[in-house]
Short mmCIF file of C-alpha atoms in Angstrom, two decimals:
data_model
loop_
_atom_site.label_atom_id
_atom_site.label_comp_id
_atom_site.label_asym_id
_atom_site.label_seq_id
_atom_site.Cartn_x
_atom_site.Cartn_y
_atom_site.Cartn_z
CA MET A 131 2.14 -14.85 14.05
CA ALA A 132 0.67 -14.17 10.59
CA ALA A 133 1.82 -16.02 7.52
CA GLY A 134 4.85 -14.41 5.95
CA CYS A 135 5.75 -12.45 9.07
CA ALA A 136 9.12 -13.18 10.56
CA GLU A 137 10.38 -12.19 13.98
CA PRO A 138 11.92 -8.70 13.82
CA PRO A 139 15.60 -8.39 14.67
CA ARG A 140 16.41 -7.64 18.32
CA SER A 141 18.20 -4.34 17.68
CA LYS A 142 18.37 -2.09 14.68
CA ALA A 143 20.31 1.02 13.76
CA ALA A 144 18.19 4.13 13.30
CA SER A 145 19.11 4.30 9.62
CA GLU A 146 17.61 0.87 9.01
CA GLY A 147 14.04 2.01 9.68
CA PRO A 148 11.65 2.14 12.61
CA VAL A 149 11.84 -0.31 15.47
CA VAL A 150 8.83 -1.33 17.54
CA GLY A 151 9.10 -0.12 21.13
CA ALA A 152 8.25 -2.06 24.27
CA ALA A 153 4.65 -0.84 24.25
CA GLY A 154 4.15 -2.00 20.64
CA VAL A 155 4.25 1.53 19.27
CA LEU A 156 6.44 2.81 16.47
CA PRO A 157 8.61 5.64 17.79
CA CYS A 158 8.47 8.00 14.80
CA LEU A 159 6.31 9.25 11.95
CA GLU A 160 7.75 6.94 9.30
CA LEU A 161 6.08 4.14 7.43
CA PRO A 162 6.77 0.91 9.26
CA THR A 163 8.77 -1.81 7.57
CA TYR A 164 6.94 -5.04 6.89
CA ALA A 165 8.77 -6.71 9.80
CA ALA A 166 7.82 -3.88 12.19
CA ALA A 167 4.19 -4.01 11.04
CA CYS A 168 4.18 -7.80 11.57
CA ALA A 169 5.40 -7.26 15.12
CA LEU A 170 2.42 -4.96 15.75
CA LEU A 171 -0.05 -7.61 14.53
CA ASN A 172 0.02 -9.50 17.82
CA SER A 173 -0.68 -6.38 19.88
CA ARG A 174 -4.11 -6.60 21.49
CA TYR A 175 -5.26 -3.19 20.29
CA SER A 176 -3.57 -3.05 16.88
CA CYS A 177 -6.63 -3.31 14.58
CA LEU A 178 -4.23 -4.72 11.99
CA VAL A 179 -4.76 -7.74 9.77
CA ALA A 180 -2.33 -9.52 7.47
CA GLY A 181 -2.88 -11.58 4.40
CA PRO A 182 -2.20 -12.05 0.72
CA HIS A 183 -4.23 -9.99 -1.74
CA ARG A 184 -4.41 -10.00 -5.51
CA ARG A 185 -4.39 -6.67 -7.29
CA HIS A 186 -4.51 -5.35 -10.82
CA ILE A 187 -1.71 -2.95 -11.76
CA ALA A 188 -1.51 -0.75 -14.87
CA LEU A 189 2.23 -0.37 -15.37
CA SER A 190 3.63 2.57 -17.32
CA PRO A 191 5.72 1.58 -20.37
CA ARG A 192 8.74 3.30 -18.82
CA TYR A 193 8.95 0.35 -16.43
CA LEU A 194 9.20 -2.32 -19.14
CA ASN A 195 12.70 -3.30 -18.03
CA ARG A 196 12.03 -2.54 -14.36
CA LYS A 197 8.71 -4.20 -13.52
CA ARG A 198 9.44 -4.55 -9.80
CA SER A 199 10.35 -0.85 -9.48
CA GLY A 200 7.12 0.17 -11.18
CA ILE A 201 5.01 -2.16 -9.05
CA ARG A 202 6.70 -0.94 -5.84
CA GLU A 203 6.22 2.69 -6.86
CA GLN A 204 2.49 2.14 -7.36
CA LEU A 205 2.07 0.20 -4.13
CA ASP A 206 4.11 2.77 -2.15
CA ALA A 207 1.81 5.54 -3.43
CA GLU A 208 -1.19 3.64 -2.03
CA LEU A 209 0.21 3.19 1.49
CA LEU A 210 -1.64 5.10 4.24
CA ARG A 211 -4.63 5.68 1.92
CA TYR A 212 -7.93 3.86 2.30
CA SER A 213 -8.30 1.07 -0.26
CA GLU A 214 -11.75 -0.17 -1.27
CA SER A 215 -10.32 -3.46 -2.50
CA LEU A 216 -8.41 -4.09 0.75
CA LEU A 217 -11.23 -2.72 2.96
CA GLY A 218 -8.73 -0.76 5.02
CA VAL A 219 -5.55 1.28 5.00
CA PRO A 220 -2.43 -0.61 3.88
CA ILE A 221 0.62 0.24 5.98
CA ALA A 222 3.14 -2.28 4.61
CA TYR A 223 3.55 -4.99 1.99
CA ASP A 224 6.06 -7.66 1.01
CA ASN A 225 6.48 -10.79 -1.13
CA ILE A 226 5.29 -9.32 -4.43
CA LYS A 227 4.57 -11.94 -7.09
CA VAL A 228 3.46 -11.30 -10.66
CA VAL A 229 0.55 -13.60 -11.48
CA GLY A 230 0.97 -14.94 -15.00
CA GLU A 231 3.94 -14.72 -17.32
CA LEU A 232 2.93 -11.79 -19.50
CA GLY A 233 1.14 -8.49 -19.11
CA ASP A 234 -1.66 -7.32 -21.39
CA ILE A 235 -2.13 -4.15 -23.42
CA TYR A 236 -5.81 -3.26 -23.83
CA ASP A 237 -7.08 -1.47 -26.91
CA ASP A 238 -5.22 1.81 -27.35
CA GLN A 239 -4.00 2.08 -23.75
CA GLY A 240 -0.24 2.40 -23.41
CA HIS A 241 -0.03 0.74 -20.01
CA ILE A 242 0.85 -2.89 -19.42
CA HIS A 243 -1.80 -4.55 -17.27
CA LEU A 244 -0.58 -7.09 -14.74
CA ASN A 245 -2.11 -8.99 -11.88
CA ILE A 246 0.05 -9.20 -8.79
CA GLU A 247 -0.20 -10.84 -5.42
CA ALA A 248 1.46 -9.47 -2.28
CA ASP A 249 1.24 -9.86 1.48
CA PHE A 250 -0.29 -6.73 3.01
CA ILE A 251 -0.59 -5.45 6.57
CA ILE A 252 -3.86 -3.51 6.69
CA PHE A 253 -5.22 -1.15 9.34
CA CYS A 254 -8.95 -1.82 9.49
CA PRO A 255 -10.57 -0.87 12.80
CA GLU A 256 -14.24 -1.66 13.21
CA PRO A 257 -16.78 0.26 15.29
CA GLY A 258 -16.36 -0.54 18.97
CA GLN A 259 -12.76 -1.75 18.69
CA LYS A 260 -10.20 -0.18 20.99
CA LEU A 261 -7.00 1.45 19.84
CA MET A 262 -3.93 2.49 21.77
CA GLY A 263 -2.35 5.83 20.93
CA THR A 264 0.44 8.05 22.13
CA VAL A 265 -0.61 11.55 23.19
CA ASN A 266 1.06 14.20 21.04
CA LYS A 267 -1.19 17.18 21.82
CA VAL A 268 -3.24 18.24 24.84
CA SER A 269 -5.75 21.09 24.73
CA SER A 270 -8.71 22.08 26.86
CA SER A 271 -11.18 20.51 24.40
CA HIS A 272 -9.38 17.48 22.98
CA ILE A 273 -6.20 15.43 22.87
CA GLY A 274 -4.31 14.40 19.78
CA CYS A 275 -2.88 10.89 19.57
CA LEU A 276 -0.62 9.03 17.20
CA VAL A 277 -1.67 5.42 16.51
CA HIS A 278 1.06 3.03 15.27
CA GLY A 279 3.26 6.03 14.51
CA CYS A 280 1.17 6.63 11.36
CA PHE A 281 -2.38 7.77 12.12
CA ASN A 282 -3.52 10.91 13.92
CA ALA A 283 -6.55 10.61 16.16
CA SER A 284 -8.40 13.44 17.86
CA ILE A 285 -10.27 12.56 21.04
CA PRO A 286 -12.71 15.14 22.40
CA LYS A 287 -12.81 15.72 26.15
CA PRO A 288 -15.72 13.78 27.65
CA GLU A 289 -18.29 16.21 29.07
CA GLN A 290 -18.54 14.33 32.37
CA MET A 291 -14.76 14.36 32.96
CA PRO A 292 -13.54 17.08 35.35
CA ALA A 293 -11.04 19.55 33.86
CA GLU A 294 -8.50 18.70 36.59
CA GLN A 295 -8.46 15.05 35.57
CA TRP A 296 -8.24 15.97 31.87
CA GLN A 297 -5.22 18.19 32.54
CA THR A 298 -3.29 15.23 34.02
CA LEU A 299 -2.84 13.82 30.51
CA GLU A 300 0.66 14.51 29.29
CA PHE A 301 2.66 14.31 26.09
CA LYS A 302 3.73 10.70 25.29
CA ASN A 303 1.16 9.12 27.66
CA GLN A 304 -0.42 5.93 26.29
CA VAL A 305 -4.22 6.17 26.04
CA PHE A 306 -6.97 3.84 24.84
CA CYS A 307 -9.88 4.97 22.72
CA SER A 308 -12.80 3.27 21.01
CA PHE A 309 -13.18 3.57 17.28
#
């Protein structure tokens, strides 16, 4: 198990966030909690990595008395978007630490500049890696899949596959695909 990842609780109420199912797939289209994302890390086809990363944050002055809220708001806005600095798509974070005691104000900029460190779970598939998805659409030319309950994938029908075999795919089937 990755550093900073704890075992998820055995059962959870629906209002407490998503729970990882038996197949290692999140059951709904919500952002996974850090604990749920950690549970997915050990899945063979997760394409997830975990680790601490340092980041620079420009905090709006309105968060002077609420640094943590401002940092969380910025990090939340970056979830499920590709990050050049993380080399992947962050899906969860935890353990935020402000590096240094004070923030800086540069020149005439009104923002307070801070360096932070946090543990991130990052989706970063590489060419040739396999992913597991849940079928959520079947058409004559392609299937749609949901990977980790967060990412849509469209898989075109292979030309050599007979239409009869293609039509056996059903909603909620688990399928593997190469990235």
